[in-house]
């Protein structure tokens, strides 16, 4: 019982990391159907942004906070360039897009190796994020609380963007019926670009959070990309609440099976459960009925 | 030869090897030169560690050459990249032996890479100098193991923990052959000596999420942690252990794969007071080590550190050169025969080649990491320990012997 309680904040933190990594993908893959293999490298760029601000701009611990908006801007611009420059020419050709973005991901990894060096680098957390607090016998790591908070803020911001803003409405319209949206005067091309940029920017924010957990290396993205895709698939394509539930469910499954089996076996358990789940519900937790997808 | 020209020559060798595949052709030994292979991961996840070993081997080659070479011949290194991939290691080993016809190969780090190269060296009757401490249970006549085997590192480390009165130990390791074999040895030792293992946790290589592991450790309240994690995972593990409020005063972590190079990457303030087990530290007080550290920093810069695997690789070149001199030739069998009982004064102190096990007798040392990143010795075995890769001399090890 004691162990179950201690594991709760850990499960929430693992879920929050998964959610942050998957939120951007929920836009680019979930909404637009683009299998962007370079999404993991946008995470990496976000993490290196925090490093660069700390090591090169000399911002110290506060670099992590400054890095959040900066990383969003940097990766959003990169996403915009990728979508406008390459991906839009390959809409409707998922296999080509997959290979293309895989190539981009290798390119970005090599670039990181050349700019930042092959050995991994480290971002020092601000002093108020190092350490932790014991509450009723449960240990709370401050950095994990920060990540949970960041995920919550990101989810609220996305919900407001999709539900309340003009470009959010456009985005939903294009998702529901692309042709009808186009004849209604919605600039679908620009909506695609904006959606892709926002999704990429979110990856940058998630990357900053990853910098708080462990070392940053050129291949950090590839260790999260599969998990991020899993969250989106399990949650249902383009479904925000699906992604939230899926991320925390997978986080809990991971944390609790690691408690009983160990980290290596926990991954196996998670994959086995996902395979079983997708057999029963191939469309994920939630699905949207649209003509576009029909 | 000065550093620039030497490195340029070495790199040119690599370039030629990469482009041609058969480029340095002809016999491996001429009247003026003798070719040796250097096979380390210069790319991929292991590059961070193995590049430092290559640097140490290049330094040793340069110094032997400066002193007149081996049997009057200049050593010519052929550098290959194992690319952190064991299949590549086997392929490149075959290429070095069959196409370049090198007299010896210095290389390898992970046990996976060694196990992949082993059949190649046995089939071609080549000679591989393997520089890293490992899990034991092996003694190929075609491999010279210049790092520690189990009874020269892990067993002395356990003796030390027991001597400190630690009776409850938690095991944390990466999920592959070395930690799993090492933990079998540790468990057998614990069983025989009344030590309780409070838990064993394996994580995949490159794992960074250690909050569950640290929570398990905090709950189990062991006296000490025995850490066989490899690579970057150590950074995440120690950081998260510290943010769980556990310090070296509460429960020391004894690591067997954290050396000077890794200490800098993890951050010395986080490691302050934790323990490591090796045969050599940069601070080891011998005239040979002062000379080695000075020469290394002169070559590669004053901020570079030296570590146990680097030192073992450096020794390997000197051991091979001395054995070839004694043999009067470079033939594998003759060199092996001449090496038997050969002692060299290494930076870690005297080491002696034990022909029966193909390992070196060496002194075990336990070190404490300071807040400044330097490792200082707190205990040693008092003299070289005879290598015993199969733990034949230890009754408690009977259940795990092959």
Short mmCIF file of N, CA, C and O in Angstrom, two decimals, chain A residues 2-3 6-7 10 14 119-120 122-123 131-132 139 141 144 213-215 224 255 258-260 262-264 267, chain B residues 48 175 201-204 207-209 211-216 219 232 235-236 239-240 242-245 265-266:
data_model
loop_
_atom_site.label_atom_id
_atom_site.label_comp_id
_atom_site.label_asym_id
_atom_site.label_seq_id
_atom_site.Cartn_x
_atom_site.Cartn_y
_atom_site.Cartn_z
N UNK A 2 1.86 1.20 0.91
CA UNK A 2 2.81 2.30 1.00
C UNK A 2 3.47 2.54 -0.35
O UNK A 2 3.55 3.68 -0.84
N UNK A 3 3.90 1.42 -0.97
CA UNK A 3 4.59 1.52 -2.25
C UNK A 3 3.65 2.07 -3.33
O UNK A 3 4.05 2.85 -4.19
N UNK A 6 3.57 5.84 -2.91
CA UNK A 6 4.83 6.48 -3.30
C UNK A 6 4.93 6.55 -4.83
O UNK A 6 5.51 7.47 -5.38
N UNK A 7 4.37 5.54 -5.48
CA UNK A 7 4.53 5.44 -6.92
C UNK A 7 3.61 6.41 -7.67
O UNK A 7 3.82 6.67 -8.84
N UNK A 10 5.21 9.46 -9.19
CA UNK A 10 6.13 9.01 -10.24
C UNK A 10 5.33 8.68 -11.50
O UNK A 10 5.69 9.08 -12.61
N UNK A 14 5.81 10.46 -15.10
CA UNK A 14 6.10 9.73 -16.34
C UNK A 14 5.02 10.03 -17.37
O UNK A 14 5.30 10.28 -18.56
N UNK A 119 29.52 13.79 -27.46
CA UNK A 119 29.19 13.44 -26.07
C UNK A 119 27.95 14.19 -25.59
O UNK A 119 27.69 15.30 -26.04
N UNK A 120 27.24 13.55 -24.68
CA UNK A 120 26.03 14.18 -24.16
C UNK A 120 26.38 15.38 -23.28
O UNK A 120 27.44 15.43 -22.69
N UNK A 122 24.71 18.47 -20.44
CA UNK A 122 23.88 18.46 -19.25
C UNK A 122 23.36 19.86 -18.98
O UNK A 122 24.08 20.83 -19.15
N UNK A 123 22.09 19.97 -18.60
CA UNK A 123 21.54 21.26 -18.19
C UNK A 123 21.35 21.22 -16.68
O UNK A 123 20.72 20.30 -16.15
N UNK A 131 16.31 18.75 -5.89
CA UNK A 131 15.82 18.24 -4.61
C UNK A 131 14.34 17.90 -4.63
O UNK A 131 13.72 17.81 -5.69
N UNK A 132 13.79 17.70 -3.46
CA UNK A 132 12.38 17.31 -3.37
C UNK A 132 11.85 17.52 -1.97
O UNK A 132 12.55 18.00 -1.09
N UNK A 139 7.52 10.92 -1.55
CA UNK A 139 8.58 11.82 -1.95
C UNK A 139 8.23 12.49 -3.28
O UNK A 139 7.94 11.82 -4.26
N UNK A 141 9.63 14.85 -6.24
CA UNK A 141 10.77 15.52 -6.86
C UNK A 141 10.28 16.84 -7.43
O UNK A 141 9.32 16.87 -8.20
N UNK A 144 9.91 17.06 -11.16
CA UNK A 144 8.76 16.34 -11.72
C UNK A 144 7.47 17.13 -11.52
O UNK A 144 6.59 17.13 -12.38
N UNK A 213 15.38 16.03 -16.91
CA UNK A 213 15.35 14.64 -16.45
C UNK A 213 16.72 13.98 -16.55
O UNK A 213 17.19 13.35 -15.61
N UNK A 214 17.35 14.08 -17.71
CA UNK A 214 18.61 13.36 -17.90
C UNK A 214 19.51 14.08 -18.87
O UNK A 214 19.24 15.22 -19.27
N UNK A 215 20.60 13.44 -19.27
CA UNK A 215 21.53 14.08 -20.19
C UNK A 215 20.92 14.27 -21.58
O UNK A 215 20.01 13.54 -21.97
N UNK A 224 12.23 8.87 -27.48
CA UNK A 224 10.88 9.28 -27.09
C UNK A 224 9.87 9.17 -28.22
O UNK A 224 8.68 9.18 -27.99
N UNK A 255 4.98 2.94 -14.59
CA UNK A 255 5.54 3.12 -13.24
C UNK A 255 5.20 1.94 -12.34
O UNK A 255 6.05 1.47 -11.58
N UNK A 258 6.97 -1.27 -13.46
CA UNK A 258 8.39 -1.22 -13.10
C UNK A 258 8.60 -1.54 -11.63
O UNK A 258 9.57 -2.18 -11.23
N UNK A 259 7.63 -1.12 -10.81
CA UNK A 259 7.71 -1.38 -9.38
C UNK A 259 7.75 -2.89 -9.12
O UNK A 259 8.48 -3.37 -8.26
N UNK A 260 6.96 -3.64 -9.89
CA UNK A 260 6.87 -5.07 -9.61
C UNK A 260 7.83 -5.92 -10.43
O UNK A 260 8.16 -7.03 -10.06
N UNK A 262 10.61 -4.39 -12.90
CA UNK A 262 11.89 -3.79 -13.28
C UNK A 262 11.71 -3.05 -14.58
O UNK A 262 10.75 -3.30 -15.32
N UNK A 263 12.65 -2.14 -14.88
CA UNK A 263 12.48 -1.21 -15.99
C UNK A 263 12.42 -1.92 -17.34
O UNK A 263 11.66 -1.53 -18.22
N UNK A 264 13.23 -2.98 -17.52
CA UNK A 264 13.27 -3.64 -18.82
C UNK A 264 11.94 -4.34 -19.09
O UNK A 264 11.37 -4.22 -20.18
N UNK A 267 8.70 -2.17 -19.91
CA UNK A 267 8.49 -1.76 -21.31
C UNK A 267 7.73 -2.85 -22.06
O UNK A 267 6.85 -2.58 -22.87
N UNK B 48 32.03 8.01 -26.65
CA UNK B 48 32.45 8.88 -25.55
C UNK B 48 33.53 8.21 -24.70
O UNK B 48 34.49 8.84 -24.27
N UNK B 175 20.97 -3.54 -18.35
CA UNK B 175 20.48 -4.88 -18.67
C UNK B 175 21.27 -5.51 -19.82
O UNK B 175 20.81 -5.51 -20.96
N UNK B 201 17.78 -4.29 -9.58
CA UNK B 201 17.07 -3.56 -10.62
C UNK B 201 17.92 -3.43 -11.87
O UNK B 201 19.04 -2.92 -11.82
N UNK B 202 17.39 -3.92 -12.99
CA UNK B 202 18.06 -3.74 -14.29
C UNK B 202 17.29 -2.71 -15.09
O UNK B 202 16.06 -2.71 -15.10
N UNK B 203 18.01 -1.83 -15.79
CA UNK B 203 17.36 -0.88 -16.69
C UNK B 203 18.03 -0.98 -18.05
O UNK B 203 19.20 -1.33 -18.14
N UNK B 204 17.29 -0.69 -19.13
CA UNK B 204 17.90 -0.77 -20.46
C UNK B 204 19.07 0.21 -20.59
O UNK B 204 19.09 1.23 -19.90
N UNK B 207 18.85 4.26 -20.38
CA UNK B 207 17.66 4.61 -19.61
C UNK B 207 17.92 5.88 -18.80
O UNK B 207 19.03 6.09 -18.32
N UNK B 208 16.90 6.76 -18.65
CA UNK B 208 17.11 8.00 -17.90
C UNK B 208 16.07 8.21 -16.80
O UNK B 208 16.16 9.17 -16.05
N UNK B 209 15.07 7.35 -16.71
CA UNK B 209 13.98 7.56 -15.73
C UNK B 209 14.24 6.67 -14.52
O UNK B 209 13.92 5.49 -14.52
N UNK B 211 13.35 7.46 -11.15
CA UNK B 211 12.64 7.79 -9.92
C UNK B 211 12.04 6.54 -9.27
O UNK B 211 12.00 6.43 -8.05
N UNK B 212 11.59 5.58 -10.08
CA UNK B 212 11.05 4.35 -9.49
C UNK B 212 12.15 3.56 -8.79
O UNK B 212 11.97 3.06 -7.68
N UNK B 213 13.32 3.46 -9.43
CA UNK B 213 14.44 2.75 -8.83
C UNK B 213 14.86 3.42 -7.52
O UNK B 213 15.06 2.75 -6.50
N UNK B 214 14.96 4.77 -7.53
CA UNK B 214 15.40 5.44 -6.31
C UNK B 214 14.33 5.31 -5.21
O UNK B 214 14.67 5.20 -4.03
N UNK B 215 13.05 5.29 -5.61
CA UNK B 215 12.00 5.10 -4.61
C UNK B 215 12.10 3.71 -4.00
O UNK B 215 11.93 3.52 -2.79
N UNK B 216 12.41 2.70 -4.85
CA UNK B 216 12.59 1.34 -4.33
C UNK B 216 13.76 1.29 -3.35
O UNK B 216 13.68 0.65 -2.30
N UNK B 219 12.90 2.86 -0.07
CA UNK B 219 12.02 2.01 0.73
C UNK B 219 12.79 0.83 1.33
O UNK B 219 12.54 0.43 2.46
N UNK B 232 25.70 6.73 -19.99
CA UNK B 232 25.00 7.95 -19.57
C UNK B 232 23.97 7.72 -18.48
O UNK B 232 23.58 8.65 -17.79
N UNK B 235 24.45 9.31 -15.16
CA UNK B 235 24.15 10.72 -14.92
C UNK B 235 22.76 10.86 -14.33
O UNK B 235 22.56 11.47 -13.28
N UNK B 236 21.77 10.24 -15.01
CA UNK B 236 20.38 10.34 -14.55
C UNK B 236 20.21 9.67 -13.19
O UNK B 236 19.55 10.22 -12.30
N UNK B 239 21.77 11.80 -10.30
CA UNK B 239 21.02 13.04 -10.10
C UNK B 239 19.72 12.77 -9.37
O UNK B 239 19.35 13.47 -8.43
N UNK B 240 19.01 11.72 -9.82
CA UNK B 240 17.70 11.45 -9.24
C UNK B 240 17.84 10.85 -7.84
O UNK B 240 16.97 11.03 -6.99
N UNK B 242 20.15 11.82 -5.77
CA UNK B 242 20.39 12.98 -4.93
C UNK B 242 19.09 13.75 -4.70
O UNK B 242 18.81 14.18 -3.58
N UNK B 243 18.27 13.91 -5.74
CA UNK B 243 17.03 14.67 -5.54
C UNK B 243 16.01 13.86 -4.76
O UNK B 243 14.99 14.38 -4.34
N UNK B 244 16.28 12.57 -4.51
CA UNK B 244 15.45 11.79 -3.58
C UNK B 244 15.91 12.02 -2.14
O UNK B 244 15.39 11.39 -1.22
N UNK B 245 16.91 12.88 -1.97
CA UNK B 245 17.38 13.19 -0.62
C UNK B 245 18.34 12.16 -0.06
O UNK B 245 18.61 12.14 1.13
N UNK B 265 31.36 14.15 -16.25
CA UNK B 265 30.07 14.24 -16.92
C UNK B 265 28.90 14.25 -15.96
O UNK B 265 27.88 14.88 -16.20
N UNK B 266 29.02 13.52 -14.86
CA UNK B 266 27.90 13.42 -13.91
C UNK B 266 27.85 14.66 -13.02
O UNK B 266 26.78 15.13 -12.65
#
